[in-house]
mmCIF file of C-alpha atoms and ligand atoms in Angstrom:
data_model
loop_
_atom_site.group_PDB
_atom_site.id
_atom_site.type_symbol
_atom_site.label_atom_id
_atom_site.label_comp_id
_atom_site.label_asym_id
_atom_site.label_seq_id
_atom_site.Cartn_x
_atom_site.Cartn_y
_atom_site.Cartn_z
ATOM 1 C CA MET A 3 91.575 173.887 -51.601
ATOM 2 C CA PHE A 4 92.692 170.356 -52.435
ATOM 3 C CA ASP A 5 94.566 168.722 -49.586
ATOM 4 C CA LEU A 6 95.442 165.076 -50.059
ATOM 5 C CA ASP A 7 96.205 164.327 -46.436
ATOM 6 C CA THR A 8 92.829 165.542 -45.192
ATOM 7 C CA LEU A 9 91.147 163.630 -48.013
ATOM 8 C CA VAL A 10 92.751 160.320 -47.089
ATOM 9 C CA ARG A 11 90.998 158.248 -44.416
ATOM 10 C CA PRO A 12 92.589 158.844 -40.989
ATOM 11 C CA ASN A 13 93.172 155.113 -40.377
ATOM 12 C CA ILE A 14 95.086 154.873 -43.677
ATOM 13 C CA ARG A 15 97.163 157.931 -42.887
ATOM 14 C CA ALA A 16 98.066 156.402 -39.532
ATOM 15 C CA MET A 17 98.629 152.783 -40.539
ATOM 16 C CA LYS A 18 101.971 151.160 -41.138
ATOM 17 C CA PRO A 19 101.920 149.226 -44.442
ATOM 18 C CA TYR A 20 102.816 145.547 -44.634
ATOM 19 C CA SER A 21 106.499 145.204 -45.306
ATOM 20 C CA SER A 22 107.051 142.190 -47.517
ATOM 21 C CA ALA A 23 110.265 140.207 -47.844
ATOM 22 C CA ARG A 24 110.691 141.743 -51.297
ATOM 23 C CA ASP A 25 110.289 145.247 -49.880
ATOM 24 C CA GLU A 26 113.051 144.627 -47.364
ATOM 25 C CA PHE A 27 115.433 142.976 -49.791
ATOM 26 C CA GLN A 28 115.423 143.841 -53.493
ATOM 27 C CA GLY A 29 117.457 142.164 -56.146
ATOM 28 C CA GLU A 30 119.131 138.812 -56.561
ATOM 29 C CA ALA A 31 121.140 137.114 -53.830
ATOM 30 C CA GLN A 32 122.802 133.737 -54.161
ATOM 31 C CA VAL A 33 120.817 132.263 -51.322
ATOM 32 C CA MET A 34 117.256 133.494 -50.978
ATOM 33 C CA LEU A 35 115.802 132.175 -47.742
ATOM 34 C CA ASP A 36 113.789 135.197 -46.627
ATOM 35 C CA ALA A 37 110.306 134.669 -48.056
ATOM 36 C CA ASN A 38 109.443 131.009 -47.416
ATOM 37 C CA GLU A 39 109.455 130.380 -51.155
ATOM 38 C CA ASN A 40 110.283 126.996 -52.657
ATOM 39 C CA SER A 41 113.926 127.127 -53.769
ATOM 40 C CA LEU A 42 113.600 123.774 -55.575
ATOM 41 C CA GLY A 43 111.425 125.151 -58.353
ATOM 42 C CA SER A 44 107.791 125.175 -59.457
ATOM 43 C CA ALA A 45 105.129 122.668 -60.397
ATOM 44 C CA GLY A 46 104.041 123.192 -63.984
ATOM 45 C CA PRO A 47 106.035 124.098 -67.082
ATOM 46 C CA GLU A 48 107.456 127.458 -65.974
ATOM 47 C CA ARG A 49 109.305 128.762 -62.951
ATOM 48 C CA PHE A 50 107.309 131.070 -60.741
ATOM 49 C CA ASN A 51 108.802 130.103 -57.398
ATOM 50 C CA ARG A 52 109.884 133.632 -56.466
ATOM 51 C CA TYR A 53 107.545 136.399 -55.352
ATOM 52 C CA PRO A 54 107.248 139.189 -57.927
ATOM 53 C CA ASP A 55 108.496 142.763 -57.559
ATOM 54 C CA PRO A 56 105.775 144.417 -55.423
ATOM 55 C CA LEU A 57 106.331 147.742 -57.197
ATOM 56 C CA GLN A 58 106.689 146.325 -60.754
ATOM 57 C CA ARG A 59 109.761 148.486 -61.421
ATOM 58 C CA ALA A 60 110.693 146.995 -64.795
ATOM 59 C CA VAL A 61 107.190 147.435 -66.231
ATOM 60 C CA LYS A 62 106.941 150.966 -64.863
ATOM 61 C CA ALA A 63 110.307 151.928 -66.379
ATOM 62 C CA GLU A 64 109.010 150.942 -69.839
ATOM 63 C CA LEU A 65 105.597 152.499 -69.308
ATOM 64 C CA ALA A 66 107.123 155.751 -68.066
ATOM 65 C CA GLN A 67 108.897 156.149 -71.411
ATOM 66 C CA LEU A 68 105.848 155.228 -73.454
ATOM 67 C CA LYS A 69 103.493 157.524 -71.523
ATOM 68 C CA ARG A 70 106.045 160.291 -70.885
ATOM 69 C CA VAL A 71 105.541 160.269 -67.104
ATOM 70 C CA GLN A 72 107.769 159.425 -64.146
ATOM 71 C CA PRO A 73 107.723 155.891 -62.707
ATOM 72 C CA ALA A 74 106.665 157.482 -59.390
ATOM 73 C CA GLN A 75 103.507 158.702 -61.143
ATOM 74 C CA ILE A 76 102.419 155.137 -62.037
ATOM 75 C CA PHE A 77 100.387 152.629 -60.049
ATOM 76 C CA LEU A 78 99.783 149.157 -61.489
ATOM 77 C CA GLY A 79 96.900 146.964 -60.409
ATOM 78 C CA ASN A 80 95.078 143.732 -61.059
ATOM 79 C CA GLY A 81 93.026 145.460 -63.756
ATOM 80 C CA SER A 82 92.000 149.098 -63.408
ATOM 81 C CA ASP A 83 89.104 147.716 -61.396
ATOM 82 C CA GLU A 84 91.599 147.245 -58.550
ATOM 83 C CA ALA A 85 92.606 150.905 -58.775
ATOM 84 C CA ILE A 86 88.927 151.938 -58.704
ATOM 85 C CA ASP A 87 88.377 149.939 -55.504
ATOM 86 C CA LEU A 88 91.557 151.245 -53.863
ATOM 87 C CA LEU A 89 90.711 154.877 -54.705
ATOM 88 C CA VAL A 90 87.308 154.494 -53.029
ATOM 89 C CA ARG A 91 88.871 152.821 -49.992
ATOM 90 C CA LEU A 92 91.673 155.376 -49.785
ATOM 91 C CA THR A 93 89.344 158.344 -49.436
ATOM 92 C CA CYS A 94 85.883 157.253 -48.256
ATOM 93 C CA VAL A 95 85.054 156.313 -44.666
ATOM 94 C CA PRO A 96 82.468 153.493 -44.862
ATOM 95 C CA GLY A 97 78.988 154.527 -43.758
ATOM 96 C CA GLN A 98 79.967 158.193 -43.880
ATOM 97 C CA ASP A 99 81.534 159.443 -47.139
ATOM 98 C CA ARG A 100 80.429 159.267 -50.748
ATOM 99 C CA ILE A 101 81.638 159.226 -54.331
ATOM 100 C CA LEU A 102 80.190 161.128 -57.266
ATOM 101 C CA ILE A 103 79.321 159.520 -60.597
ATOM 102 C CA LEU A 104 77.857 160.810 -63.865
ATOM 103 C CA PRO A 105 75.376 158.267 -65.273
ATOM 104 C CA PRO A 106 75.154 156.600 -67.675
ATOM 105 C CA THR A 107 78.646 155.339 -66.963
ATOM 106 C CA TYR A 108 80.817 152.338 -66.112
ATOM 107 C CA GLY A 109 79.165 150.089 -63.517
ATOM 108 C CA MET A 110 82.231 149.294 -61.415
ATOM 109 C CA TYR A 111 82.303 152.691 -59.657
ATOM 110 C CA GLU A 112 78.943 151.929 -58.115
ATOM 111 C CA VAL A 113 79.920 148.354 -57.237
ATOM 112 C CA ALA A 114 83.129 149.544 -55.532
ATOM 113 C CA ALA A 115 81.112 152.086 -53.519
ATOM 114 C CA ASN A 116 78.485 149.507 -52.528
ATOM 115 C CA LEU A 117 81.115 146.955 -51.567
ATOM 116 C CA ASN A 118 82.796 149.506 -49.310
ATOM 117 C CA ASP A 119 79.537 150.833 -47.799
ATOM 118 C CA VAL A 120 80.198 154.209 -49.387
ATOM 119 C CA GLY A 121 77.424 156.536 -50.601
ATOM 120 C CA ILE A 122 76.838 157.436 -54.242
ATOM 121 C CA GLU A 123 75.868 160.876 -55.519
ATOM 122 C CA ARG A 124 74.563 160.776 -59.090
ATOM 123 C CA LEU A 125 74.570 163.738 -61.465
ATOM 124 C CA PRO A 126 73.269 162.592 -64.849
ATOM 125 C CA LEU A 127 74.888 163.553 -68.137
ATOM 126 C CA THR A 128 72.784 165.433 -70.714
ATOM 127 C CA ALA A 129 70.698 163.598 -73.361
ATOM 128 C CA ASP A 130 73.744 163.658 -75.664
ATOM 129 C CA PHE A 131 75.954 162.436 -72.793
ATOM 130 C CA HIS A 132 77.871 165.593 -71.930
ATOM 131 C CA LEU A 133 78.362 167.656 -68.783
ATOM 132 C CA ALA A 134 75.850 170.502 -68.569
ATOM 133 C CA PRO A 135 77.230 173.752 -67.050
ATOM 134 C CA GLU A 136 74.946 173.301 -64.024
ATOM 135 C CA THR A 137 76.290 169.770 -63.593
ATOM 136 C CA VAL A 138 79.854 171.051 -63.591
ATOM 137 C CA ALA A 139 78.806 173.590 -60.932
ATOM 138 C CA ALA A 140 77.135 170.836 -58.883
ATOM 139 C CA VAL A 141 80.269 168.657 -59.044
ATOM 140 C CA VAL A 142 82.414 171.565 -57.903
ATOM 141 C CA ALA A 143 80.040 172.252 -55.001
ATOM 142 C CA SER A 144 79.817 168.587 -53.967
ATOM 143 C CA GLU A 145 81.253 167.271 -50.709
ATOM 144 C CA ALA A 146 81.946 163.864 -52.285
ATOM 145 C CA LYS A 147 85.470 162.529 -51.737
ATOM 146 C CA LEU A 148 86.045 161.646 -55.362
ATOM 147 C CA VAL A 149 84.370 161.978 -58.729
ATOM 148 C CA PHE A 150 84.656 159.332 -61.444
ATOM 149 C CA MET A 151 84.529 160.711 -64.972
ATOM 150 C CA CYS A 152 84.793 158.223 -67.788
ATOM 151 C CA SER A 153 86.171 159.737 -71.002
ATOM 152 C CA PRO A 154 85.649 158.267 -73.567
ATOM 153 C CA ASN A 155 82.586 157.213 -71.617
ATOM 154 C CA ASN A 156 81.351 153.648 -71.344
ATOM 155 C CA PRO A 157 78.650 152.832 -72.550
ATOM 156 C CA THR A 158 78.137 155.969 -74.646
ATOM 157 C CA GLY A 159 81.522 156.161 -76.423
ATOM 158 C CA ASN A 160 81.987 159.938 -76.366
ATOM 159 C CA LEU A 161 84.753 162.038 -74.870
ATOM 160 C CA LEU A 162 83.618 164.457 -72.187
ATOM 161 C CA HIS A 163 84.483 168.056 -73.037
ATOM 162 C CA ALA A 164 87.953 168.969 -71.848
ATOM 163 C CA GLU A 165 86.851 172.426 -70.628
ATOM 164 C CA ALA A 166 84.256 170.828 -68.328
ATOM 165 C CA ILE A 167 86.795 168.372 -66.908
ATOM 166 C CA GLU A 168 89.273 171.203 -66.413
ATOM 167 C CA GLN A 169 86.713 173.301 -64.511
ATOM 168 C CA ILE A 170 86.097 170.322 -62.232
ATOM 169 C CA LEU A 171 89.823 169.773 -61.746
ATOM 170 C CA ARG A 172 90.174 173.423 -60.711
ATOM 171 C CA GLY A 173 87.142 173.597 -58.440
ATOM 172 C CA PHE A 174 86.381 170.196 -56.885
ATOM 173 C CA ARG A 175 87.871 169.523 -53.453
ATOM 174 C CA GLY A 176 88.173 165.745 -53.857
ATOM 175 C CA LEU A 177 90.107 163.479 -56.187
ATOM 176 C CA VAL A 178 89.152 163.721 -59.856
ATOM 177 C CA VAL A 179 89.431 160.327 -61.513
ATOM 178 C CA VAL A 180 89.390 160.374 -65.323
ATOM 179 C CA ASP A 181 88.878 156.807 -66.528
ATOM 180 C CA GLU A 182 90.579 156.553 -69.924
ATOM 181 C CA ALA A 183 90.112 152.833 -70.555
ATOM 182 C CA TYR A 184 89.403 153.757 -74.198
ATOM 183 C CA ALA A 185 91.970 156.559 -74.597
ATOM 184 C CA ASP A 186 93.902 154.629 -77.263
ATOM 185 C CA PHE A 187 90.903 154.933 -79.595
ATOM 186 C CA ALA A 188 90.268 158.632 -78.941
ATOM 187 C CA ALA A 189 91.263 161.610 -81.048
ATOM 188 C CA ALA A 190 92.338 163.655 -78.032
ATOM 189 C CA PRO A 191 95.448 163.841 -75.879
ATOM 190 C CA SER A 192 95.384 161.844 -72.650
ATOM 191 C CA TRP A 193 94.927 163.684 -69.362
ATOM 192 C CA THR A 194 98.275 162.180 -68.355
ATOM 193 C CA THR A 195 99.756 165.153 -70.236
ATOM 194 C CA ARG A 196 98.232 167.462 -67.569
ATOM 195 C CA LEU A 197 99.341 165.588 -64.432
ATOM 196 C CA ALA A 198 101.886 168.232 -63.430
ATOM 197 C CA GLU A 199 99.142 170.888 -63.304
ATOM 198 C CA PHE A 200 96.651 169.021 -61.141
ATOM 199 C CA PRO A 201 97.633 167.328 -57.837
ATOM 200 C CA ASN A 202 94.049 166.006 -57.567
ATOM 201 C CA LEU A 203 94.027 164.260 -60.978
ATOM 202 C CA VAL A 204 94.062 160.474 -61.303
ATOM 203 C CA VAL A 205 94.038 158.982 -64.818
ATOM 204 C CA LEU A 206 93.057 155.334 -65.265
ATOM 205 C CA GLN A 207 94.132 153.292 -68.275
ATOM 206 C CA THR A 208 94.192 149.569 -68.958
ATOM 207 C CA PHE A 209 95.804 146.790 -70.963
ATOM 208 C CA SER A 210 92.345 145.226 -71.396
ATOM 209 C CA LYS A 211 91.181 147.097 -74.505
ATOM 210 C CA ALA A 212 93.541 148.339 -77.236
ATOM 211 C CA TRP A 213 96.432 146.180 -75.993
ATOM 212 C CA GLY A 214 94.215 143.106 -76.283
ATOM 213 C CA LEU A 215 95.174 141.772 -72.840
ATOM 214 C CA ALA A 216 91.890 141.643 -70.922
ATOM 215 C CA GLY A 217 92.721 138.157 -69.685
ATOM 216 C CA LEU A 218 96.038 139.271 -68.213
ATOM 217 C CA ARG A 219 94.447 141.721 -65.716
ATOM 218 C CA LEU A 220 96.694 144.769 -65.739
ATOM 219 C CA GLY A 221 95.475 148.291 -65.134
ATOM 220 C CA MET A 222 97.278 151.595 -64.681
ATOM 221 C CA ALA A 223 96.655 154.661 -62.577
ATOM 222 C CA PHE A 224 98.645 157.830 -63.238
ATOM 223 C CA ALA A 225 98.737 160.573 -60.607
ATOM 224 C CA ALA A 226 101.003 162.772 -58.506
ATOM 225 C CA PRO A 227 103.630 160.709 -56.643
ATOM 226 C CA GLU A 228 101.868 161.495 -53.326
ATOM 227 C CA VAL A 229 98.648 159.838 -54.538
ATOM 228 C CA ILE A 230 100.561 156.887 -55.987
ATOM 229 C CA SER A 231 102.392 156.398 -52.667
ATOM 230 C CA TYR A 232 99.088 156.097 -50.850
ATOM 231 C CA LEU A 233 97.804 153.544 -53.381
ATOM 232 C CA ASN A 234 101.005 151.541 -52.957
ATOM 233 C CA LYS A 235 100.581 151.744 -49.182
ATOM 234 C CA ILE A 236 97.152 150.078 -49.225
ATOM 235 C CA LYS A 237 97.429 147.638 -52.137
ATOM 236 C CA PRO A 238 97.923 143.913 -51.546
ATOM 237 C CA PRO A 239 101.730 143.521 -51.550
ATOM 238 C CA TYR A 240 101.979 141.253 -54.618
ATOM 239 C CA ASN A 241 98.946 142.509 -56.537
ATOM 240 C CA VAL A 242 100.475 142.026 -60.018
ATOM 241 C CA SER A 243 101.782 138.517 -60.652
ATOM 242 C CA ALA A 244 105.206 137.700 -62.081
ATOM 243 C CA ALA A 245 103.491 136.163 -65.125
ATOM 244 C CA THR A 246 101.608 139.411 -65.725
ATOM 245 C CA GLN A 247 104.713 141.568 -65.277
ATOM 246 C CA GLN A 248 106.747 139.417 -67.677
ATOM 247 C CA HIS A 249 103.984 139.361 -70.253
ATOM 248 C CA ALA A 250 103.402 143.099 -69.991
ATOM 249 C CA LEU A 251 107.100 143.737 -70.672
ATOM 250 C CA GLN A 252 106.869 141.625 -73.807
ATOM 251 C CA ALA A 253 103.689 143.392 -74.908
ATOM 252 C CA LEU A 254 105.351 146.775 -74.475
ATOM 253 C CA GLN A 255 108.113 145.591 -76.839
ATOM 254 C CA ASP A 256 105.410 144.755 -79.397
ATOM 255 C CA ALA A 257 104.224 148.299 -80.045
ATOM 256 C CA PRO A 258 103.897 147.789 -83.832
ATOM 257 C CA HIS A 259 101.322 145.032 -83.318
ATOM 258 C CA PHE A 260 99.465 147.206 -80.814
ATOM 259 C CA GLU A 261 99.400 150.048 -83.329
ATOM 260 C CA GLN A 262 98.268 147.785 -86.154
ATOM 261 C CA MET A 263 95.369 146.392 -84.101
ATOM 262 C CA ARG A 264 94.423 149.851 -82.883
ATOM 263 C CA ARG A 265 94.204 151.138 -86.456
ATOM 264 C CA ALA A 266 92.245 148.102 -87.627
ATOM 265 C CA LEU A 267 89.716 148.558 -84.817
ATOM 266 C CA LEU A 268 89.340 152.243 -85.698
ATOM 267 C CA GLU A 269 88.677 151.261 -89.321
ATOM 268 C CA GLY A 270 86.125 148.715 -88.142
ATOM 269 C CA ARG A 271 84.428 151.353 -86.025
ATOM 270 C CA ASP A 272 84.260 153.782 -88.935
ATOM 271 C CA TRP A 273 82.912 151.085 -91.251
ATOM 272 C CA LEU A 274 80.178 150.089 -88.794
ATOM 273 C CA ALA A 275 79.335 153.732 -88.121
ATOM 274 C CA GLN A 276 78.862 154.207 -91.892
ATOM 275 C CA GLN A 277 76.877 151.033 -92.479
ATOM 276 C CA LEU A 278 74.541 150.995 -89.476
ATOM 277 C CA PRO A 279 72.571 154.161 -90.332
ATOM 278 C CA THR A 280 71.524 152.580 -93.645
ATOM 279 C CA LEU A 281 69.366 150.074 -91.719
ATOM 280 C CA PRO A 282 65.726 151.092 -91.050
ATOM 281 C CA ILE A 283 65.882 149.684 -87.485
ATOM 282 C CA VAL A 284 68.697 152.067 -86.561
ATOM 283 C CA GLU A 285 67.546 155.343 -85.045
ATOM 284 C CA THR A 286 70.867 156.800 -83.823
ATOM 285 C CA VAL A 287 74.502 155.775 -83.976
ATOM 286 C CA PHE A 288 76.176 157.812 -81.250
ATOM 287 C CA ALA A 289 79.573 159.256 -82.104
ATOM 288 C CA SER A 290 82.313 157.122 -80.580
ATOM 289 C CA ASP A 291 85.890 157.712 -79.521
ATOM 290 C CA ALA A 292 86.105 154.110 -78.256
ATOM 291 C CA ASN A 293 86.166 150.562 -79.689
ATOM 292 C CA PHE A 294 82.396 150.232 -79.508
ATOM 293 C CA LEU A 295 79.280 151.990 -80.741
ATOM 294 C CA LEU A 296 76.185 152.799 -78.743
ATOM 295 C CA VAL A 297 73.227 152.432 -81.108
ATOM 296 C CA ARG A 298 69.572 153.282 -80.547
ATOM 297 C CA PHE A 299 67.277 150.849 -82.344
ATOM 298 C CA ARG A 300 63.552 150.932 -83.072
ATOM 299 C CA PRO A 301 61.086 149.553 -82.330
ATOM 300 C CA ASP A 302 62.514 147.282 -79.593
ATOM 301 C CA ALA A 303 66.183 146.845 -78.790
ATOM 302 C CA THR A 304 65.605 144.000 -76.314
ATOM 303 C CA VAL A 305 63.795 141.883 -78.924
ATOM 304 C CA LEU A 306 66.706 142.571 -81.256
ATOM 305 C CA TYR A 307 69.173 141.668 -78.515
ATOM 306 C CA HIS A 308 67.597 138.234 -78.134
ATOM 307 C CA TYR A 309 67.427 137.781 -81.902
ATOM 308 C CA LEU A 310 71.167 138.417 -82.119
ATOM 309 C CA LEU A 311 71.800 135.954 -79.280
ATOM 310 C CA ASP A 312 69.872 133.313 -81.252
ATOM 311 C CA GLN A 313 72.216 134.060 -84.160
ATOM 312 C CA GLY A 314 75.171 133.429 -81.856
ATOM 313 C CA ILE A 315 76.064 137.119 -81.593
ATOM 314 C CA VAL A 316 76.294 138.619 -78.140
ATOM 315 C CA VAL A 317 76.209 142.376 -77.688
ATOM 316 C CA ARG A 318 75.512 144.440 -74.572
ATOM 317 C CA ASN A 319 71.927 145.435 -73.830
ATOM 318 C CA ARG A 320 72.059 148.927 -72.342
ATOM 319 C CA THR A 321 68.300 149.680 -72.527
ATOM 320 C CA THR A 322 67.923 149.966 -68.733
ATOM 321 C CA GLN A 323 70.798 152.425 -68.262
ATOM 322 C CA PRO A 324 69.813 156.046 -67.566
ATOM 323 C CA GLY A 325 69.379 157.936 -70.836
ATOM 324 C CA CYS A 326 70.044 154.785 -72.868
ATOM 325 C CA ALA A 327 66.514 153.513 -73.587
ATOM 326 C CA GLY A 328 66.431 151.512 -76.832
ATOM 327 C CA THR A 329 70.190 151.077 -77.053
ATOM 328 C CA LEU A 330 72.618 148.227 -77.553
ATOM 329 C CA ARG A 331 76.379 148.586 -77.177
ATOM 330 C CA LEU A 332 78.235 146.951 -80.053
ATOM 331 C CA THR A 333 81.930 146.173 -79.639
ATOM 332 C CA VAL A 334 83.975 146.499 -82.832
ATOM 333 C CA GLY A 335 85.257 143.033 -83.784
ATOM 334 C CA THR A 336 87.224 141.565 -86.666
ATOM 335 C CA PRO A 337 86.107 142.651 -90.156
ATOM 336 C CA ALA A 338 84.358 139.270 -90.523
ATOM 337 C CA GLU A 339 82.566 139.672 -87.184
ATOM 338 C CA ASN A 340 81.488 143.209 -88.067
ATOM 339 C CA GLU A 341 80.133 141.945 -91.394
ATOM 340 C CA GLN A 342 78.318 139.084 -89.633
ATOM 341 C CA LEU A 343 76.751 141.498 -87.162
ATOM 342 C CA LEU A 344 75.595 143.800 -89.930
ATOM 343 C CA GLN A 345 74.185 140.882 -91.936
ATOM 344 C CA ALA A 346 72.207 139.670 -88.895
ATOM 345 C CA LEU A 347 70.836 143.184 -88.344
ATOM 346 C CA ARG A 348 69.851 143.389 -92.029
ATOM 347 C CA GLU A 349 68.017 140.083 -91.794
ATOM 348 C CA PHE A 350 66.206 141.188 -88.624
ATOM 349 C CA ALA A 351 65.178 144.398 -90.346
ATOM 350 C CA GLY A 352 63.545 142.162 -92.969
HETATM 351 C C1 PLP B 425 86.916 148.001 -69.640
HETATM 352 C C2 PLP B 425 86.949 149.136 -68.696
HETATM 353 C C3 PLP B 425 87.901 149.202 -67.694
HETATM 354 C C4 PLP B 425 88.959 148.161 -67.616
HETATM 355 O O1 PLP B 425 88.956 147.456 -66.485
HETATM 356 P P1 PLP B 425 90.119 146.383 -66.266
HETATM 357 O O2 PLP B 425 89.852 146.001 -64.848
HETATM 358 O O3 PLP B 425 91.414 147.085 -66.455
HETATM 359 O O4 PLP B 425 89.907 145.286 -67.245
HETATM 360 C C5 PLP B 425 87.943 150.304 -66.863
HETATM 361 N N1 PLP B 425 87.068 151.307 -67.028
HETATM 362 C C6 PLP B 425 86.139 151.285 -67.995
HETATM 363 C C7 PLP B 425 85.245 152.430 -68.183
HETATM 364 C C8 PLP B 425 86.047 150.192 -68.846
HETATM 365 O O5 PLP B 425 85.108 150.173 -69.799
#
């Protein structure tokens, strides 16, 4: 059924990857004259004169322990957005193949497809943002090369039902990408725990959300070693900088802070989810397993959006997204920010 080699673009199967100086020689020698680096040092306060490890082995060794996977099951990229782009390019022949998405969902899947001249098949989620049985059947029957499923979903916040994802993993012929950017906020095990069962499963996670490192640009893809090898084959050789690798190692040593922030954000989410429904302008607060809440306002979310902007509060207007009429997406902030947001909403409500 699923066959990775036939799924991968023929030119990628056939190509020889770039072999960097750091691929050909790993480790520390006394005299490093192989990569046209500057042996004298670096401009600026810190030394970055050496190219980084192209396969980020130190970071992966730490991550493998944390996530209970093998290093060979990990790909690291310049944000998970890089992994999204590489997955599209790995499988889809431009002008010929297509991806499958389930709107409303994260916008980057569509952008990556458009950039690569790849078609987009859209199968909308239900009104409460789940996979209908007929949608699951349509995904399984689709000829698309890969399906992106975002769970917890952005912008709606909910987890997709595990049984539906599992049916797709068992039936779909292409790669099944489960984007878990918000997994750290969800009350469900990660799909990384099921990697051994599904050779077609790719799980995306990121340092941009719960780890608080959006500015660093570090994303993760977890998959069977065969899939990871292909991603490594086509990635830019030094796609994760030395600064990022060093910082990520330090962050991974700071798990207590991560856990403390994660808990605080969950408390903030619960507080907002309790408070918001008391406002007359709030029609629905959608259940969230992420660090944001999708909220349907009445009578006019866009007027409210601009009112909040005037108050110096920027939220995400999602009113034009399929199935999201009347909604704004509110990121959970600090307790003071959450209070400020609620106060502004109260004042708008009159
Ligand atoms: C924020 C987000 C990402 C993260 O992208 P990075 O490039 O890692 O910052 C990925 N997927 C979804 C659904 C997101 O909301």
